[in-house]
Amino acid sequence: FNCIFCSERMVSGRFNKKTNPIRTRPAQDTVNEIKHVIQQYNINYFKFVDATFDISPEYVIEFCQEKINQKVETEWEALIHASLANEEMFYWLKKSNCSQIDVGCESGSDKILRDIGKGLKIETIKKVFSWAKNNNIKRRGFFILGMPNETKEDFLLTDKLIEDIKPDVVGFTILCPYPGTPLYNHETMQNIDWSVMDEYSNPHWKTKHFTNLELHEWQKYFTNKYNNILCERQQ
């Protein structure tokens, strides 16, 4: 897609229905392979981490129906792009024993979502989390801190969104300008030690509003706050 923090399109190209479409495997073929792996290795859980898994809600429904028809009851989860999902999809996800969806929310600020090219609005995130909850599917939210124009006010909007959607699992990372992303600058970043650089233990990234230390302090604030809340809910 167009997210400025993601390097996937350097491998796959930018998605376009006509010039660079997603080539989707037949649902029957995919379920056959999953069934084989379950039998071969006795696995009891699988997960889709494909960023384009729900590019077509119709395909997701077809996959779920095929999984049901083949009596593959193994529990599973999937990465979901919220702007592509529809409500019917969640009925079939649950019916096919999908236990959790993982959603890249990134921010609670519509301004920041526009800045980063996410193609997503806060109201859409709220709808998707509501649809999943109504179908008793657990919901994981990913949030990235330190977008170039992000301010304290935007962090507070992120705080409010999390309180509104009440995810079952939540994670907070710091933006990492991987080579291949629009945020990577070869002139200033070529000497970064990538052996210690990722979106969790990120000792480099800073913005015009926050130092690297301040971003880590915000990361700690969010992590501590919501880990404690999630623990309380589970008790």
mmCIF file of C-alpha atoms in Angstrom:
data_model
loop_
_atom_site.group_PDB
_atom_site.id
_atom_site.type_symbol
_atom_site.label_atom_id
_atom_site.label_comp_id
_atom_site.label_asym_id
_atom_site.label_seq_id
_atom_site.Cartn_x
_atom_site.Cartn_y
_atom_site.Cartn_z
ATOM 1 C CA PHE A 1 0.000 0.000 0.000
ATOM 2 C CA ASN A 2 1.154 3.594 0.543
ATOM 3 C CA CYS A 3 2.278 3.563 4.176
ATOM 4 C CA ILE A 4 5.481 5.591 4.492
ATOM 5 C CA PHE A 5 6.877 3.361 7.262
ATOM 6 C CA CYS A 6 6.582 0.065 5.339
ATOM 7 C CA SER A 7 9.114 -1.439 2.922
ATOM 8 C CA GLU A 8 6.969 -4.322 1.634
ATOM 9 C CA ARG A 9 6.228 -2.637 -1.668
ATOM 10 C CA MET A 10 9.958 -2.609 -2.436
ATOM 11 C CA VAL A 11 9.555 -6.369 -2.796
ATOM 12 C CA SER A 12 6.040 -6.684 -4.193
ATOM 13 C CA GLY A 13 5.510 -3.317 -5.858
ATOM 14 C CA ARG A 14 2.639 -1.007 -5.037
ATOM 15 C CA PHE A 15 -0.743 -2.708 -5.257
ATOM 16 C CA ASN A 16 -2.924 -1.694 -8.199
ATOM 17 C CA LYS A 17 -5.917 -3.730 -9.353
ATOM 18 C CA LYS A 18 -4.980 -3.332 -13.027
ATOM 19 C CA THR A 19 -1.201 -2.938 -13.247
ATOM 20 C CA ASN A 20 -0.040 -4.882 -10.173
ATOM 21 C CA PRO A 21 -2.901 -7.006 -8.810
ATOM 22 C CA ILE A 22 -2.728 -9.482 -5.976
ATOM 23 C CA ARG A 23 -2.422 -13.048 -7.247
ATOM 24 C CA THR A 24 -4.554 -15.115 -4.883
ATOM 25 C CA ARG A 25 -4.214 -18.869 -4.524
ATOM 26 C CA PRO A 26 -7.453 -20.828 -4.806
ATOM 27 C CA ALA A 27 -9.030 -21.242 -1.381
ATOM 28 C CA GLN A 28 -9.251 -25.002 -1.830
ATOM 29 C CA ASP A 29 -5.526 -25.201 -2.602
ATOM 30 C CA THR A 30 -4.642 -23.126 0.468
ATOM 31 C CA VAL A 31 -6.823 -25.194 2.785
ATOM 32 C CA ASN A 32 -5.409 -28.421 1.306
ATOM 33 C CA GLU A 33 -1.898 -27.267 2.177
ATOM 34 C CA ILE A 34 -2.900 -26.223 5.693
ATOM 35 C CA LYS A 35 -4.602 -29.580 6.165
ATOM 36 C CA HIS A 36 -1.452 -31.381 5.017
ATOM 37 C CA VAL A 37 0.769 -29.407 7.410
ATOM 38 C CA ILE A 38 -1.601 -30.078 10.306
ATOM 39 C CA GLN A 39 -1.466 -33.817 9.620
ATOM 40 C CA GLN A 40 2.269 -33.895 8.917
ATOM 41 C CA TYR A 41 3.441 -31.852 11.914
ATOM 42 C CA ASN A 42 0.506 -32.136 14.310
ATOM 43 C CA ILE A 43 0.148 -28.359 14.637
ATOM 44 C CA ASN A 44 -2.792 -26.969 16.587
ATOM 45 C CA TYR A 45 -2.688 -23.313 15.505
ATOM 46 C CA PHE A 46 -1.747 -21.275 12.442
ATOM 47 C CA LYS A 47 -1.504 -17.583 11.596
ATOM 48 C CA PHE A 48 -1.630 -15.482 8.432
ATOM 49 C CA VAL A 49 0.833 -12.573 8.578
ATOM 50 C CA ASP A 50 0.230 -11.565 4.955
ATOM 51 C CA ALA A 51 -0.514 -7.835 4.807
ATOM 52 C CA THR A 52 -2.876 -8.476 1.882
ATOM 53 C CA PHE A 53 -4.862 -11.359 3.403
ATOM 54 C CA ASP A 54 -8.151 -9.434 3.369
ATOM 55 C CA ILE A 55 -7.546 -7.457 0.168
ATOM 56 C CA SER A 56 -10.799 -9.149 -0.890
ATOM 57 C CA PRO A 57 -13.339 -9.854 1.865
ATOM 58 C CA GLU A 58 -15.000 -12.201 -0.612
ATOM 59 C CA TYR A 59 -11.837 -14.298 -0.734
ATOM 60 C CA VAL A 60 -11.603 -14.380 3.066
ATOM 61 C CA ILE A 61 -15.190 -15.645 3.226
ATOM 62 C CA GLU A 62 -14.450 -18.235 0.529
ATOM 63 C CA PHE A 63 -11.395 -19.428 2.485
ATOM 64 C CA CYS A 64 -13.420 -19.690 5.708
ATOM 65 C CA GLN A 65 -16.171 -21.630 3.968
ATOM 66 C CA GLU A 66 -13.650 -24.007 2.385
ATOM 67 C CA LYS A 67 -11.992 -24.567 5.770
ATOM 68 C CA ILE A 68 -15.396 -25.406 7.239
ATOM 69 C CA ASN A 69 -16.332 -27.677 4.321
ATOM 70 C CA GLN A 70 -13.091 -29.619 4.675
ATOM 71 C CA LYS A 71 -13.726 -29.941 8.422
ATOM 72 C CA VAL A 72 -10.429 -28.268 9.352
ATOM 73 C CA GLU A 73 -11.228 -27.170 12.894
ATOM 74 C CA THR A 74 -7.739 -25.914 13.807
ATOM 75 C CA GLU A 75 -7.739 -22.532 15.519
ATOM 76 C CA TRP A 76 -6.093 -19.626 13.680
ATOM 77 C CA GLU A 77 -5.577 -15.867 13.460
ATOM 78 C CA ALA A 78 -4.882 -13.332 10.724
ATOM 79 C CA LEU A 79 -3.493 -9.894 10.068
ATOM 80 C CA ILE A 80 -6.329 -7.617 8.929
ATOM 81 C CA HIS A 81 -6.185 -4.267 7.140
ATOM 82 C CA ALA A 82 -9.157 -2.513 8.726
ATOM 83 C CA SER A 83 -10.068 -0.403 5.698
ATOM 84 C CA LEU A 84 -10.658 -3.528 3.581
ATOM 85 C CA ALA A 85 -12.827 -5.521 5.986
ATOM 86 C CA ASN A 86 -16.606 -5.780 6.031
ATOM 87 C CA GLU A 87 -19.019 -6.983 8.696
ATOM 88 C CA GLU A 88 -20.011 -10.260 7.011
ATOM 89 C CA MET A 89 -16.373 -11.321 6.964
ATOM 90 C CA PHE A 90 -16.295 -11.545 10.766
ATOM 91 C CA TYR A 91 -19.224 -13.947 10.919
ATOM 92 C CA TRP A 92 -17.296 -16.381 8.731
ATOM 93 C CA LEU A 93 -14.001 -15.796 10.508
ATOM 94 C CA LYS A 94 -15.598 -16.870 13.768
ATOM 95 C CA LYS A 95 -17.459 -19.772 12.185
ATOM 96 C CA SER A 96 -14.158 -21.113 10.806
ATOM 97 C CA ASN A 97 -12.565 -20.921 14.288
ATOM 98 C CA CYS A 98 -10.535 -17.735 13.825
ATOM 99 C CA SER A 99 -9.699 -16.737 17.382
ATOM 100 C CA GLN A 100 -7.957 -13.383 16.846
ATOM 101 C CA ILE A 101 -7.442 -10.585 14.331
ATOM 102 C CA ASP A 102 -4.337 -8.377 14.330
ATOM 103 C CA VAL A 103 -4.869 -4.812 13.141
ATOM 104 C CA GLY A 104 -2.294 -2.148 12.332
ATOM 105 C CA CYS A 105 -4.048 0.856 13.877
ATOM 106 C CA GLU A 106 -0.796 2.895 14.109
ATOM 107 C CA SER A 107 -2.368 6.059 15.603
ATOM 108 C CA GLY A 108 -5.504 7.468 17.146
ATOM 109 C CA SER A 109 -5.179 10.658 15.094
ATOM 110 C CA ASP A 110 -6.843 10.997 11.689
ATOM 111 C CA LYS A 111 -4.251 13.649 10.863
ATOM 112 C CA ILE A 112 -1.381 11.239 11.417
ATOM 113 C CA LEU A 113 -3.125 8.437 9.511
ATOM 114 C CA ARG A 114 -3.414 10.801 6.535
ATOM 115 C CA ASP A 115 0.222 11.887 6.884
ATOM 116 C CA ILE A 116 1.530 8.331 6.748
ATOM 117 C CA GLY A 117 -0.646 7.212 3.837
ATOM 118 C CA LYS A 118 -2.416 4.516 5.845
ATOM 119 C CA GLY A 119 -5.695 4.794 3.937
ATOM 120 C CA LEU A 120 -7.608 4.388 7.175
ATOM 121 C CA LYS A 121 -9.836 6.466 9.447
ATOM 122 C CA ILE A 122 -10.444 6.234 13.179
ATOM 123 C CA GLU A 123 -14.135 5.473 12.705
ATOM 124 C CA THR A 124 -13.202 2.493 10.525
ATOM 125 C CA ILE A 125 -10.897 1.126 13.222
ATOM 126 C CA LYS A 126 -13.712 1.427 15.751
ATOM 127 C CA LYS A 127 -16.142 -0.418 13.465
ATOM 128 C CA VAL A 128 -13.742 -3.290 12.823
ATOM 129 C CA PHE A 129 -12.990 -3.756 16.523
ATOM 130 C CA SER A 130 -16.718 -3.683 17.238
ATOM 131 C CA TRP A 131 -17.509 -6.255 14.528
ATOM 132 C CA ALA A 132 -14.841 -8.592 15.891
ATOM 133 C CA LYS A 133 -16.052 -8.173 19.477
ATOM 134 C CA ASN A 134 -19.645 -8.863 18.450
ATOM 135 C CA ASN A 135 -18.442 -12.164 16.989
ATOM 136 C CA ASN A 136 -16.323 -13.055 20.048
ATOM 137 C CA ILE A 137 -13.040 -12.744 18.174
ATOM 138 C CA LYS A 138 -10.070 -11.416 20.123
ATOM 139 C CA ARG A 139 -8.576 -8.181 18.814
ATOM 140 C CA ARG A 140 -4.936 -7.150 18.735
ATOM 141 C CA GLY A 141 -3.963 -3.570 17.939
ATOM 142 C CA PHE A 142 -0.546 -2.416 16.747
ATOM 143 C CA PHE A 143 0.497 1.202 17.308
ATOM 144 C CA ILE A 144 3.606 3.001 16.029
ATOM 145 C CA LEU A 145 4.984 5.959 17.955
ATOM 146 C CA GLY A 146 7.125 8.715 16.460
ATOM 147 C CA MET A 147 5.563 9.576 13.112
ATOM 148 C CA PRO A 148 7.329 12.670 11.706
ATOM 149 C CA ASN A 149 4.557 15.153 12.543
ATOM 150 C CA GLU A 150 3.201 13.418 15.657
ATOM 151 C CA THR A 151 2.748 15.603 18.732
ATOM 152 C CA LYS A 152 1.728 15.049 22.342
ATOM 153 C CA GLU A 153 -1.851 15.843 21.339
ATOM 154 C CA ASP A 154 -1.731 13.003 18.797
ATOM 155 C CA PHE A 155 -0.427 10.606 21.465
ATOM 156 C CA LEU A 156 -3.356 11.578 23.666
ATOM 157 C CA LEU A 157 -5.721 10.780 20.784
ATOM 158 C CA THR A 158 -4.063 7.377 20.507
ATOM 159 C CA ASP A 159 -4.626 6.914 24.237
ATOM 160 C CA LYS A 160 -8.309 7.753 23.808
ATOM 161 C CA LEU A 161 -8.752 5.397 20.848
ATOM 162 C CA ILE A 162 -7.298 2.486 22.800
ATOM 163 C CA GLU A 163 -9.617 3.218 25.706
ATOM 164 C CA ASP A 164 -12.541 3.286 23.256
ATOM 165 C CA ILE A 165 -11.797 0.070 21.328
ATOM 166 C CA LYS A 166 -10.476 -1.906 24.327
ATOM 167 C CA PRO A 167 -8.207 -4.357 22.460
ATOM 168 C CA ASP A 168 -7.498 -7.740 24.004
ATOM 169 C CA VAL A 169 -3.830 -7.470 23.057
ATOM 170 C CA VAL A 170 -1.941 -4.276 22.240
ATOM 171 C CA GLY A 171 1.611 -3.455 21.222
ATOM 172 C CA PHE A 172 3.624 -0.242 20.906
ATOM 173 C CA THR A 173 6.666 0.227 18.717
ATOM 174 C CA ILE A 174 8.814 3.184 17.675
ATOM 175 C CA LEU A 175 8.998 4.071 14.019
ATOM 176 C CA CYS A 176 12.019 2.465 12.339
ATOM 177 C CA PRO A 177 13.144 3.947 8.981
ATOM 178 C CA TYR A 178 14.090 0.691 7.278
ATOM 179 C CA PRO A 179 15.946 0.973 3.961
ATOM 180 C CA GLY A 180 13.395 0.967 1.173
ATOM 181 C CA THR A 181 10.874 3.100 3.038
ATOM 182 C CA PRO A 182 10.253 6.773 2.141
ATOM 183 C CA LEU A 183 11.565 7.712 5.591
ATOM 184 C CA TYR A 184 15.001 6.221 4.986
ATOM 185 C CA ASN A 185 17.702 8.756 4.090
ATOM 186 C CA HIS A 186 20.873 7.133 2.774
ATOM 187 C CA GLU A 187 23.022 10.205 3.397
ATOM 188 C CA THR A 188 22.164 10.497 7.086
ATOM 189 C CA MET A 189 21.325 6.876 7.940
ATOM 190 C CA GLN A 190 23.845 4.755 6.052
ATOM 191 C CA ASN A 191 25.978 4.226 9.169
ATOM 192 C CA ILE A 192 23.158 2.986 11.390
ATOM 193 C CA ASP A 193 24.040 -0.252 13.153
ATOM 194 C CA TRP A 194 21.106 -2.369 12.017
ATOM 195 C CA SER A 195 22.104 -5.194 14.359
ATOM 196 C CA VAL A 196 20.671 -3.138 17.244
ATOM 197 C CA MET A 197 17.993 -1.251 15.315
ATOM 198 C CA ASP A 198 14.393 -2.388 15.171
ATOM 199 C CA GLU A 199 10.992 -1.015 16.072
ATOM 200 C CA TYR A 200 11.259 -2.095 19.726
ATOM 201 C CA SER A 201 14.833 -1.371 20.812
ATOM 202 C CA ASN A 202 15.240 1.660 18.588
ATOM 203 C CA PRO A 203 18.202 3.845 19.674
ATOM 204 C CA HIS A 204 18.223 6.132 16.639
ATOM 205 C CA TRP A 205 14.880 7.547 15.569
ATOM 206 C CA LYS A 206 13.801 10.994 16.738
ATOM 207 C CA THR A 207 11.475 13.657 15.380
ATOM 208 C CA LYS A 208 11.156 17.431 15.473
ATOM 209 C CA HIS A 209 8.811 17.011 18.450
ATOM 210 C CA PHE A 210 10.498 14.211 20.422
ATOM 211 C CA THR A 211 13.988 13.007 21.215
ATOM 212 C CA ASN A 212 14.666 9.272 21.039
ATOM 213 C CA LEU A 213 14.579 9.121 24.837
ATOM 214 C CA GLU A 214 11.200 10.846 24.941
ATOM 215 C CA LEU A 215 9.776 8.383 22.409
ATOM 216 C CA HIS A 216 10.952 5.517 24.594
ATOM 217 C CA GLU A 217 9.326 7.173 27.589
ATOM 218 C CA TRP A 218 6.014 7.338 25.723
ATOM 219 C CA GLN A 219 6.435 3.723 24.655
ATOM 220 C CA LYS A 220 6.973 2.767 28.296
ATOM 221 C CA TYR A 221 3.945 4.810 29.387
ATOM 222 C CA PHE A 222 1.611 3.103 26.906
ATOM 223 C CA THR A 223 3.036 -0.374 27.519
ATOM 224 C CA ASN A 224 2.786 -0.152 31.295
ATOM 225 C CA LYS A 225 -0.660 1.412 31.266
ATOM 226 C CA TYR A 226 -2.281 -1.090 28.940
ATOM 227 C CA ASN A 227 -0.462 -4.174 30.159
ATOM 228 C CA ASN A 228 -1.849 -3.422 33.615
ATOM 229 C CA ILE A 229 -5.355 -2.816 32.261
ATOM 230 C CA LEU A 230 -5.329 -6.030 30.203
ATOM 231 C CA CYS A 231 -4.120 -8.005 33.219
ATOM 232 C CA GLU A 232 -6.972 -6.594 35.307
ATOM 233 C CA ARG A 233 -9.537 -7.556 32.640
ATOM 234 C CA GLN A 234 -8.263 -11.137 32.569
ATOM 235 C CA GLN A 235 -8.487 -11.592 36.332
#
